[in-house]
mmCIF file of C-alpha atoms in Angstrom:
data_model
loop_
_atom_site.group_PDB
_atom_site.id
_atom_site.type_symbol
_atom_site.label_atom_id
_atom_site.label_comp_id
_atom_site.label_asym_id
_atom_site.label_seq_id
_atom_site.Cartn_x
_atom_site.Cartn_y
_atom_site.Cartn_z
ATOM 1 C CA UNK A 21 62.220 93.669 103.815
ATOM 2 C CA UNK A 22 65.768 94.686 105.185
ATOM 3 C CA UNK A 23 68.029 95.844 102.577
ATOM 4 C CA UNK A 24 71.433 95.504 101.729
ATOM 5 C CA UNK A 25 74.235 98.088 100.431
ATOM 6 C CA UNK A 26 77.182 96.998 98.448
ATOM 7 C CA UNK A 27 80.056 99.057 97.792
ATOM 8 C CA UNK A 28 82.443 98.219 95.786
ATOM 9 C CA UNK A 29 85.478 100.764 94.438
ATOM 10 C CA UNK A 30 87.272 99.949 91.291
ATOM 11 C CA UNK A 31 89.676 101.529 89.782
ATOM 12 C CA UNK A 32 91.563 99.970 87.124
ATOM 13 C CA UNK A 33 90.350 96.358 87.899
ATOM 14 C CA UNK A 34 88.768 95.146 84.678
ATOM 15 C CA UNK A 35 90.648 91.367 86.011
ATOM 16 C CA UNK A 36 89.320 90.906 89.035
ATOM 17 C CA UNK A 37 85.571 92.835 89.184
ATOM 18 C CA UNK A 38 83.863 90.402 87.117
ATOM 19 C CA UNK A 39 83.917 88.193 89.648
ATOM 20 C CA UNK A 40 82.344 90.771 92.206
ATOM 21 C CA UNK A 41 79.947 91.503 90.163
ATOM 22 C CA UNK A 42 78.970 88.365 88.700
ATOM 23 C CA UNK A 43 78.932 86.704 92.614
ATOM 24 C CA UNK A 44 76.513 90.164 94.270
ATOM 25 C CA UNK A 45 74.172 89.228 90.890
ATOM 26 C CA UNK A 46 74.212 85.603 91.938
ATOM 27 C CA UNK A 47 72.583 86.319 95.420
ATOM 28 C CA UNK A 48 69.618 84.572 95.574
ATOM 29 C CA UNK A 49 68.876 87.348 98.114
ATOM 30 C CA UNK A 50 66.521 90.229 96.530
ATOM 31 C CA UNK A 51 66.418 93.642 97.821
ATOM 32 C CA UNK A 52 69.736 94.537 97.150
ATOM 33 C CA UNK A 53 71.783 97.771 95.964
ATOM 34 C CA UNK A 54 74.925 97.288 94.306
ATOM 35 C CA UNK A 55 76.777 100.562 94.490
ATOM 36 C CA UNK A 56 80.291 100.962 92.559
ATOM 37 C CA UNK A 57 82.467 103.652 92.885
ATOM 38 C CA UNK A 58 85.319 103.764 89.940
ATOM 39 C CA UNK A 59 88.094 106.251 90.251
ATOM 40 C CA UNK A 60 88.281 106.748 86.456
ATOM 41 C CA UNK A 61 89.448 103.583 85.401
ATOM 42 C CA UNK A 62 91.210 103.850 82.556
ATOM 43 C CA UNK A 63 91.331 100.246 81.214
ATOM 44 C CA UNK A 64 88.184 98.059 80.915
ATOM 45 C CA UNK A 65 86.064 98.206 84.073
ATOM 46 C CA UNK A 66 83.713 100.362 83.525
ATOM 47 C CA UNK A 67 83.483 98.585 80.242
ATOM 48 C CA UNK A 68 82.519 95.124 83.129
ATOM 49 C CA UNK A 69 80.573 97.412 85.329
ATOM 50 C CA UNK A 70 78.132 98.562 82.723
ATOM 51 C CA UNK A 71 77.383 94.716 81.050
ATOM 52 C CA UNK A 72 77.074 93.808 84.185
ATOM 53 C CA UNK A 73 74.334 96.918 85.017
ATOM 54 C CA UNK A 74 72.095 96.076 81.900
ATOM 55 C CA UNK A 75 72.040 92.314 83.091
ATOM 56 C CA UNK A 76 71.050 93.217 86.643
ATOM 57 C CA UNK A 77 68.105 95.263 84.785
ATOM 58 C CA UNK A 78 67.042 92.696 83.136
ATOM 59 C CA UNK A 79 67.177 90.310 85.167
ATOM 60 C CA UNK A 80 64.336 92.018 87.134
ATOM 61 C CA UNK A 81 65.869 89.879 90.317
ATOM 62 C CA UNK A 82 65.413 92.616 92.710
ATOM 63 C CA UNK A 83 69.138 93.932 92.371
ATOM 64 C CA UNK A 84 69.669 97.599 91.794
ATOM 65 C CA UNK A 85 73.476 98.762 90.129
ATOM 66 C CA UNK A 86 74.706 101.874 90.156
ATOM 67 C CA UNK A 87 77.878 102.950 89.023
ATOM 68 C CA UNK A 88 79.796 106.259 89.252
ATOM 69 C CA UNK A 89 82.916 107.355 88.121
ATOM 70 C CA UNK A 90 85.493 110.385 88.411
ATOM 71 C CA UNK A 91 88.794 110.782 90.177
ATOM 72 C CA UNK A 92 88.817 110.671 93.760
ATOM 73 C CA UNK A 93 91.459 111.239 96.464
ATOM 74 C CA UNK A 94 92.080 107.642 97.083
ATOM 75 C CA UNK A 95 90.318 104.564 98.092
ATOM 76 C CA UNK A 96 88.675 105.695 101.240
ATOM 77 C CA UNK A 97 87.202 108.893 99.433
ATOM 78 C CA UNK A 98 85.574 106.922 97.149
ATOM 79 C CA UNK A 99 84.414 104.401 100.327
ATOM 80 C CA UNK A 100 82.911 107.582 101.657
ATOM 81 C CA UNK A 101 81.144 108.628 98.307
ATOM 82 C CA UNK A 102 79.932 105.444 98.063
ATOM 83 C CA UNK A 103 78.530 105.738 101.560
ATOM 84 C CA UNK A 104 76.710 108.915 100.882
ATOM 85 C CA UNK A 105 74.382 107.125 98.047
ATOM 86 C CA UNK A 106 73.914 104.037 99.984
ATOM 87 C CA UNK A 107 70.056 103.590 100.635
ATOM 88 C CA UNK A 108 69.938 100.322 102.545
ATOM 89 C CA UNK A 109 69.665 99.201 105.701
ATOM 90 C CA UNK A 110 72.679 97.714 105.637
ATOM 91 C CA UNK A 111 75.970 98.369 103.979
ATOM 92 C CA UNK A 112 78.956 95.984 103.322
ATOM 93 C CA UNK A 113 82.106 97.027 101.534
ATOM 94 C CA UNK A 114 83.610 94.666 98.511
ATOM 95 C CA UNK A 115 86.641 94.993 97.326
ATOM 96 C CA UNK A 116 86.732 93.956 93.480
ATOM 97 C CA UNK A 117 87.982 90.194 93.654
ATOM 98 C CA UNK A 118 86.324 89.419 96.556
ATOM 99 C CA UNK A 119 83.418 87.888 96.711
ATOM 100 C CA UNK A 120 80.302 86.124 98.412
ATOM 101 C CA UNK A 121 80.638 83.155 100.225
ATOM 102 C CA UNK A 122 77.759 81.280 98.852
ATOM 103 C CA UNK A 123 74.726 82.273 96.380
ATOM 104 C CA UNK A 124 72.477 82.254 99.623
ATOM 105 C CA UNK A 125 74.921 84.065 102.053
ATOM 106 C CA UNK A 126 72.785 87.471 102.125
ATOM 107 C CA UNK A 127 69.380 85.693 103.265
ATOM 108 C CA UNK A 128 71.196 83.737 105.233
ATOM 109 C CA UNK A 129 73.095 86.571 107.431
ATOM 110 C CA UNK A 130 69.403 88.080 107.187
ATOM 111 C CA UNK A 131 67.916 84.473 108.615
ATOM 112 C CA UNK A 132 70.363 83.997 111.229
ATOM 113 C CA UNK A 133 70.439 88.096 112.095
ATOM 114 C CA UNK A 134 66.385 87.772 112.730
ATOM 115 C CA UNK A 135 65.824 90.838 110.364
ATOM 116 C CA UNK A 136 62.892 90.062 110.412
ATOM 117 C CA UNK A 137 61.280 93.262 112.399
ATOM 118 C CA UNK A 138 58.704 95.553 111.657
ATOM 119 C CA UNK A 139 59.477 99.138 109.445
ATOM 120 C CA UNK A 140 58.228 100.571 113.376
ATOM 121 C CA UNK A 141 61.372 97.964 114.692
ATOM 122 C CA UNK A 142 64.449 99.010 112.804
ATOM 123 C CA UNK A 143 65.741 101.362 116.042
ATOM 124 C CA UNK A 144 66.363 97.837 117.413
ATOM 125 C CA UNK A 145 68.420 96.671 114.478
ATOM 126 C CA UNK A 146 71.877 94.845 115.343
ATOM 127 C CA UNK A 147 74.256 97.614 114.751
ATOM 128 C CA UNK A 148 76.831 95.030 113.436
ATOM 129 C CA UNK A 149 76.583 91.916 111.583
ATOM 130 C CA UNK A 150 79.877 89.672 111.286
ATOM 131 C CA UNK A 151 81.111 86.420 109.879
ATOM 132 C CA UNK A 152 84.010 85.080 109.031
ATOM 133 C CA UNK A 153 86.370 84.905 106.101
ATOM 134 C CA UNK A 154 88.215 82.466 103.645
ATOM 135 C CA UNK A 155 91.143 83.418 101.595
ATOM 136 C CA UNK A 156 91.230 82.546 97.937
ATOM 137 C CA UNK A 157 93.947 83.266 95.443
ATOM 138 C CA UNK A 158 93.565 85.692 92.092
ATOM 139 C CA UNK A 159 92.386 81.933 90.072
ATOM 140 C CA UNK A 160 89.593 81.144 92.255
ATOM 141 C CA UNK A 161 90.945 78.761 94.302
ATOM 142 C CA UNK A 162 91.005 78.439 98.537
ATOM 143 C CA UNK A 163 94.150 79.316 99.892
ATOM 144 C CA UNK A 164 93.228 79.245 103.500
ATOM 145 C CA UNK A 165 90.512 80.183 106.676
ATOM 146 C CA UNK A 166 91.458 84.154 107.385
ATOM 147 C CA UNK A 167 94.213 83.293 110.299
ATOM 148 C CA UNK A 168 91.970 85.769 112.660
ATOM 149 C CA UNK A 169 88.506 84.691 114.071
ATOM 150 C CA UNK A 170 85.290 86.188 114.407
ATOM 151 C CA UNK A 171 84.813 85.971 117.831
ATOM 152 C CA UNK A 172 81.765 85.190 119.356
ATOM 153 C CA UNK A 173 81.194 88.114 121.199
ATOM 154 C CA UNK A 174 81.660 91.408 119.680
ATOM 155 C CA UNK A 175 82.452 94.937 120.694
ATOM 156 C CA UNK A 176 84.809 97.819 120.417
ATOM 157 C CA UNK A 177 87.512 96.840 122.898
ATOM 158 C CA UNK A 178 87.958 93.479 120.275
ATOM 159 C CA UNK A 179 90.051 94.674 117.680
ATOM 160 C CA UNK A 180 92.068 95.467 120.913
ATOM 161 C CA UNK A 181 93.960 91.481 118.694
ATOM 162 C CA UNK A 182 93.838 92.753 115.637
ATOM 163 C CA UNK A 183 91.178 92.979 112.999
ATOM 164 C CA UNK A 184 89.666 90.003 114.103
ATOM 165 C CA UNK A 185 86.404 90.839 111.610
ATOM 166 C CA UNK A 186 87.270 91.355 108.222
ATOM 167 C CA UNK A 187 86.210 94.649 106.454
ATOM 168 C CA UNK A 188 84.509 92.541 103.885
ATOM 169 C CA UNK A 189 82.410 90.909 106.994
ATOM 170 C CA UNK A 190 80.918 93.514 108.735
ATOM 171 C CA UNK A 191 77.757 94.631 107.875
ATOM 172 C CA UNK A 192 77.236 97.659 109.892
ATOM 173 C CA UNK A 193 73.842 99.806 109.520
ATOM 174 C CA UNK A 194 73.394 102.008 107.086
ATOM 175 C CA UNK A 195 72.161 104.908 109.031
ATOM 176 C CA UNK A 196 75.161 104.544 111.460
ATOM 177 C CA UNK A 197 77.582 104.255 108.527
ATOM 178 C CA UNK A 198 76.259 107.659 107.276
ATOM 179 C CA UNK A 199 77.346 109.663 111.132
ATOM 180 C CA UNK A 200 81.688 108.450 110.253
ATOM 181 C CA UNK A 201 83.785 108.970 107.166
ATOM 182 C CA UNK A 202 86.923 107.464 106.800
ATOM 183 C CA UNK A 203 89.550 109.258 107.828
ATOM 184 C CA UNK A 204 91.410 110.238 105.044
ATOM 185 C CA UNK A 205 94.619 110.975 107.062
ATOM 186 C CA UNK A 206 95.296 107.185 106.580
ATOM 187 C CA UNK A 207 95.754 105.182 103.143
ATOM 188 C CA UNK A 208 95.690 102.110 104.415
ATOM 189 C CA UNK A 209 93.736 101.434 107.909
ATOM 190 C CA UNK A 210 91.333 103.684 107.410
ATOM 191 C CA UNK A 211 88.754 100.806 107.456
ATOM 192 C CA UNK A 212 90.218 99.271 110.760
ATOM 193 C CA UNK A 213 89.190 103.154 112.266
ATOM 194 C CA UNK A 214 85.805 103.087 110.919
ATOM 195 C CA UNK A 215 85.195 99.405 112.263
ATOM 196 C CA UNK A 216 86.230 100.726 116.013
ATOM 197 C CA UNK A 217 84.017 103.831 115.448
ATOM 198 C CA UNK A 218 80.753 102.145 114.386
ATOM 199 C CA UNK A 219 81.066 99.765 117.763
ATOM 200 C CA UNK A 220 82.395 102.470 120.141
ATOM 201 C CA UNK A 221 78.889 103.625 118.629
ATOM 202 C CA UNK A 222 76.798 100.908 118.906
ATOM 203 C CA UNK A 223 78.018 100.436 122.244
ATOM 204 C CA UNK A 224 76.773 104.003 123.241
ATOM 205 C CA UNK A 225 73.618 103.211 121.897
ATOM 206 C CA UNK A 226 73.648 99.806 122.921
ATOM 207 C CA UNK A 227 72.811 98.382 120.057
ATOM 208 C CA UNK A 228 73.440 94.428 119.670
ATOM 209 C CA UNK A 229 76.281 93.415 116.922
ATOM 210 C CA UNK A 230 75.257 90.017 115.876
ATOM 211 C CA UNK A 231 78.409 86.400 114.887
ATOM 212 C CA UNK A 232 76.622 84.913 112.534
ATOM 213 C CA UNK A 233 78.656 81.853 112.844
ATOM 214 C CA UNK A 234 79.688 81.299 109.249
ATOM 215 C CA UNK A 235 82.303 82.459 106.596
ATOM 216 C CA UNK A 236 80.595 85.173 104.736
ATOM 217 C CA UNK A 237 83.512 86.397 102.367
ATOM 218 C CA UNK A 238 85.548 85.323 100.157
ATOM 219 C CA UNK A 239 89.144 87.628 100.317
ATOM 220 C CA UNK A 240 91.386 87.877 97.623
ATOM 221 C CA UNK A 241 94.686 87.678 98.008
ATOM 222 C CA UNK A 242 97.628 89.912 97.770
ATOM 223 C CA UNK A 243 95.254 92.842 98.597
ATOM 224 C CA UNK A 244 95.719 96.578 98.386
ATOM 225 C CA UNK A 245 96.688 96.579 102.317
ATOM 226 C CA UNK A 246 99.272 93.346 101.243
ATOM 227 C CA UNK A 247 100.356 95.362 98.697
ATOM 228 C CA UNK A 248 101.943 97.707 101.371
ATOM 229 C CA UNK A 249 101.969 96.275 104.501
ATOM 230 C CA UNK A 250 104.996 98.238 106.415
ATOM 231 C CA UNK A 251 103.353 101.230 105.728
ATOM 232 C CA UNK A 252 99.571 99.710 106.295
ATOM 233 C CA UNK A 253 101.016 98.595 110.215
ATOM 234 C CA UNK A 254 102.682 102.348 111.419
ATOM 235 C CA UNK A 255 99.567 103.687 110.190
ATOM 236 C CA UNK A 256 97.462 100.247 111.980
ATOM 237 C CA UNK A 257 99.782 101.163 115.036
ATOM 238 C CA UNK A 258 98.612 105.260 115.728
ATOM 239 C CA UNK A 259 94.899 103.996 115.220
ATOM 240 C CA UNK A 260 95.198 101.589 118.222
ATOM 241 C CA UNK A 261 97.033 104.148 120.070
ATOM 242 C CA UNK A 262 94.105 106.925 119.483
ATOM 243 C CA UNK A 263 91.551 104.152 120.627
ATOM 244 C CA UNK A 264 93.740 102.062 123.136
ATOM 245 C CA UNK A 265 96.207 103.984 124.615
ATOM 246 C CA UNK A 266 99.810 103.802 123.850
ATOM 247 C CA UNK A 267 101.254 101.201 126.422
ATOM 248 C CA UNK A 268 98.087 98.968 125.750
ATOM 249 C CA UNK A 269 99.129 99.411 121.974
ATOM 250 C CA UNK A 270 102.922 98.650 122.727
ATOM 251 C CA UNK A 271 102.509 95.672 124.309
ATOM 252 C CA UNK A 272 99.540 94.271 122.251
ATOM 253 C CA UNK A 273 102.132 94.886 118.989
ATOM 254 C CA UNK A 274 104.872 92.415 121.139
ATOM 255 C CA UNK A 275 102.184 89.855 120.930
ATOM 256 C CA UNK A 276 101.644 89.906 117.594
ATOM 257 C CA UNK A 277 104.884 90.006 116.793
ATOM 258 C CA UNK A 278 105.324 86.242 118.485
ATOM 259 C CA UNK A 279 102.425 85.167 116.931
ATOM 260 C CA UNK A 280 103.372 85.849 113.940
ATOM 261 C CA UNK A 281 106.859 84.162 114.726
ATOM 262 C CA UNK A 282 104.876 81.119 115.718
ATOM 263 C CA UNK A 283 102.684 81.471 112.805
ATOM 264 C CA UNK A 284 105.779 81.076 110.548
ATOM 265 C CA UNK A 285 107.069 78.582 112.365
ATOM 266 C CA UNK A 286 104.279 75.740 112.333
ATOM 267 C CA UNK A 287 103.584 77.012 108.253
#
């Protein structure tokens, strides 16, 4: 059976982490490893996580919850720690406050991506499985569909148009992810760089990337990157220059500006 490692990074997230834990616990798919990497929270986050772990152990539903709490050097350092502990076939990063689209999301992903291969065929598994994302507020209310939609066919060149696949909807094969760590020089956009590198590796090894053609994640509005929008844009520009070149990146950012203006006027 294909296994999933869900990695959730927390720091003083007691108010929102519970909804994420409940969403993972509610998945009907049994082979789930949930790795919680906490940055030594000083609120009630660890108590919420420990209660969740105990309930998971009692449920005996095939889910395994692992908790590690210690100081880190930021969210991407914590994500790297999560990658080191992951033992599943696929890894997914789900931030505190984010949730799956439904209790059957993992089961449906497994079915639609045809992940019923035998052990000796696992090298043929898709490098990336991906879908769409809806935005929800802190009260759990639907806000809107994410304005960037997952393309029918995905390649590393796709992200020249922006991060078309949300990080929470990007399932990477764990053996590939283990070789590609998050670049800690970035504070806000290392996830963009990481996804591009995963997709480049997929192309080098002629591995497919599969769109399951459904909403797979609910993303909490007003996340860390949104709160640091200007710094995030500067980092994203640097990431894109590295992968796509300066001229292409400059041209695309002019296009982004017109796209954002058009969306604001329409709204």
